[in-house]
XYZ file of C-alpha atoms in Angstrom:
673
model
C -42.316 -11.152 39.711
C -38.601 -9.645 40.453
C -36.621 -12.001 37.823
C -39.549 -11.040 34.730
C -38.341 -7.666 35.883
C -34.403 -8.369 35.541
C -34.435 -10.621 31.879
C -29.974 -10.530 32.075
C -30.512 -12.681 35.497
C -33.318 -14.791 33.996
C -30.513 -15.161 30.824
C -28.155 -16.365 33.558
C -29.575 -18.826 35.108
C -30.884 -20.955 31.885
C -27.041 -21.324 31.058
C -26.114 -22.150 34.080
C -28.765 -24.550 33.998
C -27.888 -25.779 30.801
C -24.319 -25.904 31.518
C -24.988 -28.168 34.968
C -26.434 -30.964 32.956
C -23.107 -31.110 29.872
C -21.270 -31.671 33.381
C -23.737 -33.572 35.336
C -24.037 -35.892 31.867
C -19.726 -36.111 31.493
C -19.873 -36.761 35.052
C -22.023 -39.901 34.778
C -19.872 -41.126 31.766
C -16.161 -40.945 33.210
C -18.235 -43.252 36.626
C -19.182 -45.510 33.883
C -16.311 -46.651 32.552
C -18.184 -45.850 28.661
C -15.745 -44.873 25.852
C -14.067 -41.533 25.988
C -12.610 -39.478 22.931
C -9.730 -40.745 21.495
C -7.201 -39.210 19.405
C -3.707 -41.295 16.821
C -1.642 -39.796 14.421
C 0.355 -42.545 12.006
C 2.460 -41.447 8.826
C 3.390 -44.095 6.025
C 6.040 -43.410 3.864
C 6.485 -45.730 0.219
C 9.068 -45.213 -1.482
C 6.929 -45.931 -6.054
C 8.000 -47.197 -8.765
C 8.758 -43.425 -10.716
C 11.157 -42.146 -8.661
C 8.715 -40.736 -6.000
C 7.214 -41.209 -2.592
C 4.200 -41.685 -1.173
C 3.744 -39.472 2.184
C 0.050 -40.875 3.262
C -0.399 -38.417 6.969
C -3.350 -40.947 8.977
C -5.574 -39.122 11.473
C -8.322 -40.312 13.584
C -10.599 -39.119 15.927
C -13.189 -40.702 17.546
C -15.816 -39.619 20.554
C -19.047 -41.558 21.941
C -22.094 -40.058 21.556
C -23.328 -37.053 22.457
C -26.301 -38.903 24.388
C -23.663 -39.812 26.895
C -20.960 -37.510 25.880
C -23.154 -35.252 26.999
C -22.446 -31.124 25.094
C -18.482 -30.901 25.788
C -15.607 -32.771 24.327
C -11.533 -32.792 24.994
C -10.230 -34.480 22.212
C -12.960 -34.309 19.559
C -13.733 -31.258 17.031
C -17.138 -29.483 18.162
C -17.636 -28.311 14.756
C -17.703 -31.550 13.257
C -19.957 -32.902 16.410
C -22.133 -29.275 15.919
C -23.495 -30.530 12.127
C -23.378 -34.477 12.271
C -26.340 -33.782 15.433
C -27.474 -30.563 13.298
C -27.933 -32.219 9.759
C -27.598 -35.890 11.034
C -25.375 -36.927 7.829
C -24.820 -40.566 9.182
C -21.956 -41.002 6.307
C -20.104 -38.553 4.468
C -16.060 -37.900 2.397
C -14.968 -34.323 1.108
C -11.604 -34.651 -0.619
C -9.958 -31.768 -2.089
C -7.348 -32.880 -4.239
C -4.883 -31.124 -6.263
C -3.159 -33.409 -9.341
C -3.936 -36.138 -11.165
C -3.457 -39.899 -9.341
C -1.214 -42.162 -11.813
C -3.089 -45.569 -11.837
C -0.201 -46.577 -14.264
C 2.797 -45.583 -12.272
C 1.755 -45.230 -8.698
C -1.328 -48.692 -8.254
C -4.357 -48.843 -8.063
C -5.246 -52.336 -6.421
C -4.056 -51.942 -2.833
C -6.135 -49.651 0.075
C -4.117 -46.747 -0.292
C -5.396 -46.250 -3.816
C -8.800 -47.183 -3.670
C -9.633 -45.116 -0.429
C -7.013 -41.649 -1.328
C -6.622 -41.625 -4.454
C -9.366 -38.765 -5.703
C -10.279 -36.652 -8.649
C -9.393 -33.347 -8.738
C -10.450 -30.333 -7.200
C -13.205 -31.095 -4.185
C -15.274 -34.460 -4.019
C -18.591 -34.448 -1.753
C -20.970 -36.861 -1.126
C -23.139 -37.350 2.455
C -24.897 -39.727 3.461
C -28.460 -38.492 5.530
C -30.765 -39.707 8.053
C -33.831 -37.904 7.798
C -36.566 -37.843 4.625
C -36.548 -39.011 1.686
C -38.185 -35.460 1.670
C -36.061 -33.809 3.543
C -32.560 -34.430 2.030
C -32.422 -31.514 -0.577
C -32.398 -29.186 2.095
C -29.814 -30.844 4.829
C -27.270 -31.160 1.016
C -27.745 -27.264 0.817
C -27.176 -26.503 4.416
C -24.608 -28.916 4.987
C -22.441 -27.665 2.006
C -22.882 -24.221 2.965
C -21.400 -25.460 6.371
C -18.276 -26.895 4.644
C -18.104 -23.584 3.125
C -17.225 -22.146 5.374
C -15.514 -24.272 7.218
C -13.037 -24.871 5.025
C -12.730 -21.618 3.200
C -13.351 -23.577 -0.390
C -16.903 -22.795 -2.094
C -18.651 -25.604 -1.763
C -21.935 -23.547 -1.634
C -21.793 -23.986 -5.107
C -23.083 -27.622 -5.243
C -26.526 -26.241 -3.505
C -27.915 -26.490 -6.499
C -29.789 -29.587 -7.940
C -28.144 -28.827 -11.431
C -24.442 -29.450 -10.099
C -25.574 -32.787 -7.735
C -27.029 -36.243 -8.097
C -28.947 -39.402 -6.688
C -26.607 -42.540 -7.445
C -29.271 -45.969 -7.387
C -26.786 -48.562 -6.146
C -23.789 -48.466 -8.236
C -21.448 -45.252 -5.546
C -20.564 -47.122 -3.324
C -22.264 -46.324 -1.259
C -25.767 -47.184 -1.928
C -28.698 -46.231 -1.233
C -31.399 -43.784 -1.106
C -29.805 -40.767 0.911
C -26.630 -40.560 -0.332
C -26.078 -37.362 -2.138
C -22.975 -36.581 -4.923
C -20.921 -33.806 -6.233
C -17.972 -32.860 -7.331
C -15.877 -29.049 -8.350
C -13.570 -30.198 -11.065
C -12.234 -26.255 -11.704
C -11.988 -25.808 -7.701
C -8.033 -24.637 -6.866
C -7.043 -26.044 -3.465
C -4.592 -23.898 -1.595
C -3.262 -23.346 2.024
C -6.600 -21.597 2.801
C -8.331 -25.139 3.252
C -5.312 -27.001 4.308
C -5.523 -24.115 7.519
C -8.933 -25.296 8.955
C -7.682 -28.393 8.089
C -5.391 -28.820 10.187
C -6.500 -26.863 12.818
C -9.034 -30.008 13.890
C -6.345 -31.931 14.659
C -5.278 -31.178 19.122
C -1.807 -30.286 18.498
C -2.528 -28.320 15.207
C 0.276 -28.500 13.166
C 3.055 -27.441 16.488
C 4.481 -30.648 17.255
C 4.720 -34.494 16.406
C 3.379 -36.128 13.070
C 1.812 -32.832 12.091
C 4.809 -30.861 12.698
C 6.171 -31.952 8.975
C 3.010 -30.794 6.580
C 5.243 -27.798 5.457
C 3.747 -25.894 3.348
C 5.529 -25.080 0.482
C 6.913 -29.140 0.369
C 3.662 -30.293 0.203
C 2.535 -27.712 -2.292
C 5.501 -27.987 -5.067
C 4.160 -32.774 -5.414
C 2.476 -33.632 -7.647
C -0.330 -35.152 -5.703
C -1.563 -33.008 -2.631
C -5.114 -34.451 -1.549
C -6.652 -33.474 1.499
C -9.915 -35.483 3.069
C -11.750 -35.970 5.683
C -14.016 -38.966 5.738
C -17.310 -38.963 8.861
C -18.770 -41.962 9.998
C -22.284 -41.474 12.594
C -22.824 -44.106 14.722
C -25.300 -42.467 17.122
C -27.697 -45.785 18.036
C -25.681 -49.223 18.647
C -28.680 -51.568 17.424
C -26.911 -53.513 15.080
C -23.762 -54.227 17.340
C -22.287 -51.662 16.218
C -19.112 -49.612 18.231
C -21.674 -45.830 19.033
C -20.187 -42.778 18.531
C -18.384 -40.820 15.643
C -14.697 -41.381 13.619
C -13.752 -39.003 11.815
C -10.676 -40.012 9.776
C -7.975 -36.995 8.425
C -6.253 -38.021 6.098
C -3.144 -36.367 3.649
C -1.969 -38.426 0.663
C 1.294 -36.662 -1.095
C 3.691 -38.321 -3.777
C 7.325 -35.851 -3.681
C 9.730 -36.152 -5.813
C 13.072 -36.761 -3.586
C 16.377 -35.319 -4.210
C 18.483 -37.817 -6.315
C 21.567 -36.278 -6.182
C 23.481 -38.209 -4.330
C 22.085 -41.786 -6.383
C 22.848 -39.873 -10.133
C 26.501 -39.457 -8.121
C 26.471 -42.675 -7.345
C 24.886 -44.191 -9.671
C 25.451 -42.813 -12.698
C 25.439 -44.927 -15.555
C 22.842 -47.163 -14.394
C 19.290 -46.259 -15.336
C 17.305 -47.510 -13.218
C 18.840 -45.665 -9.398
C 15.644 -45.264 -7.306
C 16.882 -41.967 -4.777
C 18.285 -42.256 -1.383
C 15.821 -40.158 0.515
C 15.035 -38.745 4.914
C 12.189 -36.652 5.968
C 13.944 -34.023 6.307
C 15.223 -33.928 2.785
C 11.906 -34.169 2.051
C 9.846 -31.726 4.374
C 12.865 -30.128 5.616
C 11.218 -30.869 9.394
C 12.198 -33.554 11.643
C 9.553 -35.450 14.289
C 10.485 -34.422 17.828
C 8.104 -36.993 19.925
C 4.871 -37.722 20.553
C 1.421 -34.803 20.443
C 0.710 -35.096 23.979
C -3.254 -35.684 23.154
C -2.571 -39.035 20.692
C -3.267 -42.307 21.699
C -0.648 -43.543 19.889
C 1.885 -42.207 17.436
C 4.198 -44.314 15.098
C 4.896 -43.838 11.306
C 5.550 -46.818 9.093
C 7.867 -47.526 5.644
C 5.972 -49.856 3.043
C 8.096 -51.671 0.702
C 5.390 -52.157 -2.397
C 4.811 -56.514 -3.282
C 6.309 -55.705 -6.550
C 9.922 -54.577 -4.774
C 9.869 -57.064 -2.360
C 9.790 -59.280 -5.379
C 12.542 -57.360 -7.076
C 15.071 -57.269 -3.335
C 18.619 -58.999 -3.660
C 18.676 -60.636 -0.293
C 21.723 -62.662 1.386
C 18.759 -65.458 2.024
C 18.606 -65.934 -1.278
C 20.490 -68.164 -2.100
C 20.120 -70.434 0.729
C 16.332 -71.364 -1.000
C 14.604 -68.876 1.870
C 12.316 -66.486 0.719
C 12.202 -62.514 0.357
C 9.993 -61.614 3.018
C 12.708 -64.007 5.569
C 15.529 -62.224 4.281
C 13.419 -58.730 5.302
C 12.370 -59.676 8.157
C 14.920 -61.580 9.646
C 16.774 -59.731 12.489
C 20.113 -58.094 9.681
C 17.444 -56.598 7.938
C 20.093 -53.821 8.015
C 22.272 -55.092 6.044
C 20.702 -55.949 2.686
C 22.823 -55.383 -0.448
C 19.752 -53.494 -1.882
C 19.214 -50.399 0.554
C 20.221 -49.906 4.046
C 17.755 -47.650 6.430
C 19.462 -44.631 9.265
C 17.113 -46.436 11.820
C 16.566 -49.232 13.192
C 12.707 -50.723 13.257
C 10.958 -51.516 16.450
C 8.775 -54.053 14.661
C 8.559 -55.196 11.091
C 5.302 -56.882 9.661
C 5.120 -59.173 6.912
C 1.811 -59.373 4.539
C -0.542 -63.196 4.541
C -0.353 -64.647 1.777
C -2.525 -63.023 -0.523
C -5.051 -64.454 -3.858
C -4.085 -62.018 -6.436
C -0.070 -61.811 -5.722
C 2.876 -63.831 -5.601
C 4.928 -61.645 -3.298
C 4.481 -60.262 0.072
C 4.519 -56.740 1.520
C 6.517 -55.993 4.679
C 5.313 -52.960 6.315
C 8.777 -51.307 8.858
C 7.078 -49.381 12.165
C 8.344 -47.006 14.079
C 7.595 -45.865 17.709
C 7.276 -42.097 18.351
C 6.775 -41.925 21.498
C 10.781 -42.512 22.840
C 12.311 -39.659 20.467
C 12.419 -35.685 21.877
C 13.317 -32.738 20.934
C 17.182 -33.810 22.021
C 16.936 -36.667 20.396
C 14.447 -35.797 17.056
C 13.446 -38.608 14.884
C 14.839 -39.273 11.030
C 14.037 -42.045 9.266
C 16.962 -42.538 5.849
C 16.850 -44.538 3.162
C 19.604 -44.821 0.883
C 20.128 -47.487 -1.768
C 23.177 -49.399 -2.727
C 22.314 -50.699 -6.112
C 19.389 -50.174 -8.769
C 16.181 -51.643 -8.510
C 13.204 -51.548 -11.182
C 9.716 -52.975 -10.147
C 5.795 -52.150 -10.953
C 3.101 -51.522 -8.507
C -0.636 -53.906 -8.917
C -2.446 -52.032 -11.320
C -6.667 -52.832 -11.534
C -7.935 -55.354 -13.704
C -9.116 -52.589 -16.433
C -7.542 -49.857 -17.052
C -9.382 -46.863 -17.110
C -9.681 -43.530 -18.985
C -12.169 -41.474 -21.429
C -11.679 -39.454 -24.342
C -13.577 -36.353 -26.920
C -13.870 -37.500 -29.972
C -15.725 -35.848 -33.586
C -14.739 -32.327 -33.836
C -16.994 -28.729 -33.747
C -18.769 -27.032 -31.418
C -22.455 -28.348 -32.405
C -22.264 -32.434 -31.364
C -19.632 -34.807 -30.932
C -19.416 -38.016 -28.353
C -17.531 -39.529 -24.402
C -16.464 -42.529 -25.159
C -14.748 -44.470 -21.701
C -12.604 -47.002 -22.594
C -10.726 -49.475 -20.475
C -7.645 -51.535 -21.259
C -6.010 -54.914 -19.486
C -3.061 -54.851 -17.421
C -0.298 -57.370 -16.003
C -3.339 -58.196 -13.027
C -5.768 -59.834 -15.183
C -2.979 -61.369 -18.033
C -2.687 -62.966 -14.646
C -6.921 -63.279 -13.134
C -7.703 -65.058 -16.650
C -4.001 -67.631 -16.533
C -6.164 -68.716 -12.270
C -9.458 -68.908 -14.062
C -8.208 -70.155 -17.433
C -10.149 -73.491 -16.691
C -13.603 -72.182 -16.157
C -15.178 -71.107 -19.290
C -18.051 -69.141 -18.104
C -15.267 -66.476 -16.339
C -16.966 -62.980 -16.545
C -14.720 -59.746 -14.986
C -17.686 -56.840 -13.675
C -16.906 -53.340 -14.576
C -18.866 -50.858 -12.876
C -19.383 -47.345 -14.213
C -20.838 -44.504 -12.907
C -20.537 -40.733 -14.578
C -22.150 -37.591 -14.371
C -22.983 -35.030 -17.230
C -23.420 -31.683 -16.564
C -26.984 -30.440 -18.766
C -25.530 -27.778 -21.027
C -23.605 -31.768 -22.705
C -26.962 -32.925 -24.366
C -26.055 -36.740 -23.589
C -28.508 -38.797 -25.610
C -28.232 -42.204 -23.977
C -30.103 -44.485 -26.610
C -27.081 -44.443 -28.480
C -24.410 -46.216 -26.754
C -22.358 -48.565 -27.719
C -20.002 -50.922 -27.203
C -17.158 -52.019 -28.334
C -15.052 -55.299 -26.850
C -11.879 -56.273 -28.988
C -12.324 -53.677 -31.152
C -15.412 -55.023 -32.864
C -18.854 -53.391 -32.235
C -21.512 -55.747 -30.410
C -24.180 -55.822 -28.867
C -25.398 -54.554 -25.406
C -27.352 -56.361 -24.720
C -25.146 -59.037 -24.770
C -22.311 -57.692 -22.904
C -24.365 -54.836 -19.600
C -25.950 -56.333 -17.484
C -27.428 -52.834 -15.956
C -28.185 -50.193 -17.077
C -29.476 -46.598 -15.300
C -29.948 -43.826 -16.764
C -31.999 -39.673 -15.956
C -31.753 -37.781 -17.929
C -30.138 -33.770 -17.728
C -32.713 -31.443 -17.992
C -32.001 -27.423 -18.817
C -30.360 -25.556 -15.163
C -32.679 -28.434 -13.386
C -30.328 -31.689 -13.003
C -27.293 -33.558 -14.526
C -27.298 -36.580 -16.731
C -26.855 -39.374 -15.021
C -25.526 -43.095 -16.297
C -25.491 -46.280 -14.072
C -23.782 -49.206 -15.870
C -23.079 -52.471 -15.026
C -20.946 -54.175 -17.708
C -20.314 -58.370 -17.570
C -16.722 -59.030 -19.793
C -14.296 -62.134 -20.331
C -11.387 -62.427 -17.826
C -10.235 -62.742 -21.628
C -10.778 -59.583 -22.913
C -7.838 -57.079 -24.511
C -9.770 -54.071 -25.078
C -13.230 -52.988 -23.709
C -15.348 -49.087 -24.946
C -17.865 -47.189 -24.357
C -19.447 -44.521 -26.430
C -22.100 -42.493 -26.202
C -23.514 -39.148 -28.270
C -24.188 -36.139 -27.363
C -25.512 -32.217 -28.410
C -23.903 -29.010 -27.216
C -25.593 -26.922 -25.113
C -26.420 -22.865 -25.719
C -25.976 -20.841 -23.104
C -26.939 -17.137 -22.663
C -24.366 -14.306 -21.785
C -24.762 -14.212 -17.899
C -24.496 -17.584 -17.916
C -21.583 -18.542 -18.560
C -17.711 -18.298 -16.429
C -15.707 -15.550 -16.102
C -13.514 -18.211 -17.667
C -15.612 -19.287 -20.161
C -12.785 -18.897 -22.979
C -10.791 -22.071 -21.512
C -13.533 -24.262 -21.527
C -16.690 -26.480 -18.959
C -15.449 -29.387 -16.806
C -17.168 -32.169 -16.982
C -16.638 -34.396 -13.338
C -14.853 -38.262 -13.953
C -15.976 -40.701 -13.521
C -16.557 -44.161 -11.236
C -15.119 -47.821 -12.410
C -15.289 -50.113 -10.276
C -14.252 -53.195 -9.980
C -17.571 -54.861 -7.803
C -15.825 -58.591 -7.780
C -11.786 -57.642 -6.312
C -11.106 -56.173 -2.868
C -8.265 -54.220 -2.338
C -6.908 -55.028 1.744
C -3.429 -55.287 3.827
C -3.631 -57.816 6.026
C -0.406 -58.073 8.459
C 0.297 -61.312 10.752
C -2.421 -61.103 14.241
C -0.555 -59.711 16.750
C -1.651 -56.768 19.887
C -1.068 -53.807 18.056
C -2.185 -54.246 14.758
C -5.311 -53.420 16.809
C -4.807 -50.665 18.386
C -3.499 -49.060 15.071
C -6.629 -47.092 13.392
C -4.105 -47.147 9.650
C -3.749 -51.045 9.533
C -6.768 -52.597 11.118
C -8.866 -50.105 7.988
C -6.170 -51.198 5.541
C -7.518 -54.776 6.449
C -11.054 -53.774 5.416
C -12.036 -55.012 1.779
C -13.163 -51.714 0.267
C -13.318 -52.413 -3.045
C -11.464 -51.647 -6.290
C -12.445 -48.942 -7.908
C -10.500 -45.795 -9.474
C -10.923 -42.450 -12.031
C -11.012 -41.136 -15.557
C -9.879 -37.792 -16.206
C -11.530 -34.362 -15.871
C -12.762 -33.888 -19.780
C -12.950 -29.922 -20.721
C -16.119 -29.733 -23.578
C -15.271 -26.037 -25.650
C -19.179 -24.488 -26.742
C -19.583 -21.520 -28.589
C -18.871 -19.174 -26.456
C -20.342 -15.433 -27.707
C -17.298 -12.618 -28.230
C -17.530 -10.324 -24.418
C -15.448 -8.163 -26.135
C -18.554 -6.433 -28.251
C -21.259 -5.937 -26.242
C -18.383 -3.502 -24.311
C -18.332 -2.279 -27.724
C -20.790 -1.285 -28.791
C -21.904 -0.109 -25.106
C -18.626 2.232 -25.916
C -20.134 3.763 -29.261
C -23.565 4.665 -28.111
C -22.548 6.247 -24.946
C -20.227 8.286 -26.836
C -22.523 9.350 -29.766
C -25.554 9.823 -27.188
C -23.174 11.854 -25.175
C -22.360 13.811 -28.097
C -25.425 14.144 -29.765
C -27.486 14.812 -26.028
C -23.940 18.097 -25.384
C -24.984 19.680 -28.569
C -28.997 20.202 -27.881
C -28.688 21.309 -24.252
C -26.185 23.488 -25.688
C -28.555 25.383 -28.424
C -31.922 25.253 -26.113
C -29.843 27.123 -22.636
C -27.619 29.102 -25.330
C -29.070 32.959 -25.045
C -28.544 34.514 -27.639
C -30.030 38.097 -27.477
C -26.361 38.187 -24.420
C -24.240 36.779 -27.168
C -25.202 39.454 -29.678
C -25.088 42.464 -26.801
C -21.661 40.742 -26.055
C -20.736 40.879 -29.610
C -20.804 44.361 -30.006
C -19.629 45.582 -26.665
C -16.674 43.131 -28.095
C -16.070 45.115 -32.104
C -17.373 48.465 -30.584
C -13.900 48.065 -28.173
C -11.817 47.298 -31.435
C -12.364 50.154 -33.263
C -10.502 52.331 -30.937
C -10.659 56.410 -29.743
C -10.166 57.694 -33.541
C -13.075 56.521 -35.508
C -14.760 57.171 -31.842
C -14.918 61.031 -31.660
C -15.331 60.867 -36.096
C -18.584 59.374 -35.928
C -19.321 61.974 -32.370
C -17.808 64.463 -34.922
C -20.330 64.455 -37.475
C -23.921 63.474 -35.700
C -22.688 66.928 -34.075
C -22.444 68.578 -37.424
C -25.149 67.498 -38.852
C -27.490 67.767 -35.457
C -28.707 63.825 -36.085
C -28.719 61.386 -32.704
C -25.535 58.681 -33.646
C -25.465 55.337 -33.834
C -23.504 52.366 -32.479
C -20.686 50.369 -34.632
C -22.127 46.830 -36.299
C -19.411 43.821 -36.342
C -20.189 42.634 -39.556
C -19.229 39.245 -38.919
C -21.285 38.655 -36.827
C -25.451 38.476 -36.670
C -28.495 36.900 -35.104
C -29.487 34.950 -38.268
C -25.922 33.497 -38.959
C -25.445 32.110 -35.562
C -29.014 30.937 -35.750
C -28.022 29.097 -38.987
C -24.953 27.616 -38.041
C -26.496 25.942 -34.355
C -29.150 24.467 -36.514
C -27.209 22.413 -38.211
C -25.395 21.946 -35.855
C -28.856 19.665 -34.599
C -29.428 18.761 -37.199
C -25.400 16.987 -38.292
C -25.743 14.962 -34.944
C -29.610 13.555 -34.932
C -28.438 12.893 -38.480
C -25.693 10.656 -36.824
C -27.493 8.875 -33.641
C -30.238 8.173 -36.947
C -27.754 6.038 -39.631
C -25.988 4.626 -36.262
C -28.902 3.430 -34.789
C -30.504 2.137 -38.072
C -27.169 0.400 -38.981
C -26.836 -1.741 -35.811
C -30.113 -2.343 -35.559
């Protein structure tokens, strides 16, 4: 009875009981020696052929299942853990991208471009571990939660007209997956700051200290990505728990003044750079909460094949020359810091040359001796990055605001030529291409008009399309989805898909504020399931401890994104309604103002006022003469009248005003109707 009379004491006891349960669960997990929370930070730097530099930040946090770890977290962000538990998210990926990845210059057949090259704007997909009839509700709640967490407009994806349900072409193919994009979403520091708050040390120490906002956002490409994997049950033999992978990929332009001065007459001059010259800061030790902190310098396969090395004259390979102990004496470049380890890529079936990876441990550096790696080129070097099997691009055909067509063009690359020559003996060589395209509902696509062109010649659709899935759009309800599996010959030079559409009409309240700019059509996803981008280095114990290198060893399908299309729709003149409303309001104000003036005016008082005013203007002499004349005649004096002011004249003038204003209002209404 005492507890019931004091409810605050009862609430305190309940909270204390829950806290003790969490603490006991956490203590039992420690005593049993189960998996603990871990955090690692890594940075990979890679020179690019077009005088630019790729910086790839990789942060990974892992936590054991909530059943064994209780309600408390040491390193893992609590907001992500609650999100997984509440919405039962099995896998999720969210990316904020500014710019477009240049597949021709920066490559497309490597783990970084296949996994971290994202379309402009916001891309979100998630796999839920809930029944089918609860997926849409979970997706809606997830978008609202992420919108508040990352200060973005992700909540616009809650509508069924903005997201789709891929069947089999999307990589995490499952019936419980939802996919949505916002191509016009702007990326700024408001999205980066919440992303950094998920890190244990944020951006105050170690590698995250290099994330200088002005340096990042003046780059040519910027993409921050968050990938979440949750395996609460280990029935399949998988390590149970939650793994949060945060990556930030930036393409920057180094300061090449020194290189231009040294090699002013050369064409292929690579700029020299250092971390301090690019980001304006140095790395002073590691994050105290991080299990590992490393920086890698990756030399691409094409670059290794073109580099000059002393052992070439002796018949040794480029890899032996670059991985030898006297690598710093290489005549092509010079490193400012000696690497701690050097890794050589294993032989690849898709390329004759191998990649070289230099590893630098950040733990041994401190504030008194900060880490600042630099690379200085001695001679001009030109190379090409390994591209995707087919280069994909998308564009519009037709003109006018009524109808048009969407075309997806596929062109062969150097990789296709090498693959074709390697499989030329087999006459049945085929190249599989998966196409996934989402079209908004206001673009009325006619899927029956799909046509296929191979080597600029029209071909039968059934000869090259092995599988197709189409989901027509519904007005204001769902977008149109097309999934196609193409089987092309290995010797193909060009291939194209075209499909016709009509442009819909929107209501005036359905247009965005910048309607004259156009409407965005999300990027199409082109994937090659038979090709996997991976980089397997020689076996070493440190590879198992590095999440980034372990990620490189995973076989991820090669995929690329096309351009975002901007379709102009018939847009009304939004200034005309404003002008009509303004003129109508003016006319009605004049009409009702004059009418109210007539109705409320008192004519008798105005006549008396005019008479008194006229009497004042006559003067004393006329007044005395009128009085004298009245006395002589013996009659009463009559007041003076003002001839110009008469009631009949006033009434007729007001009536004319009312008739004129009413006539103007009626004529204006008749003209516009």
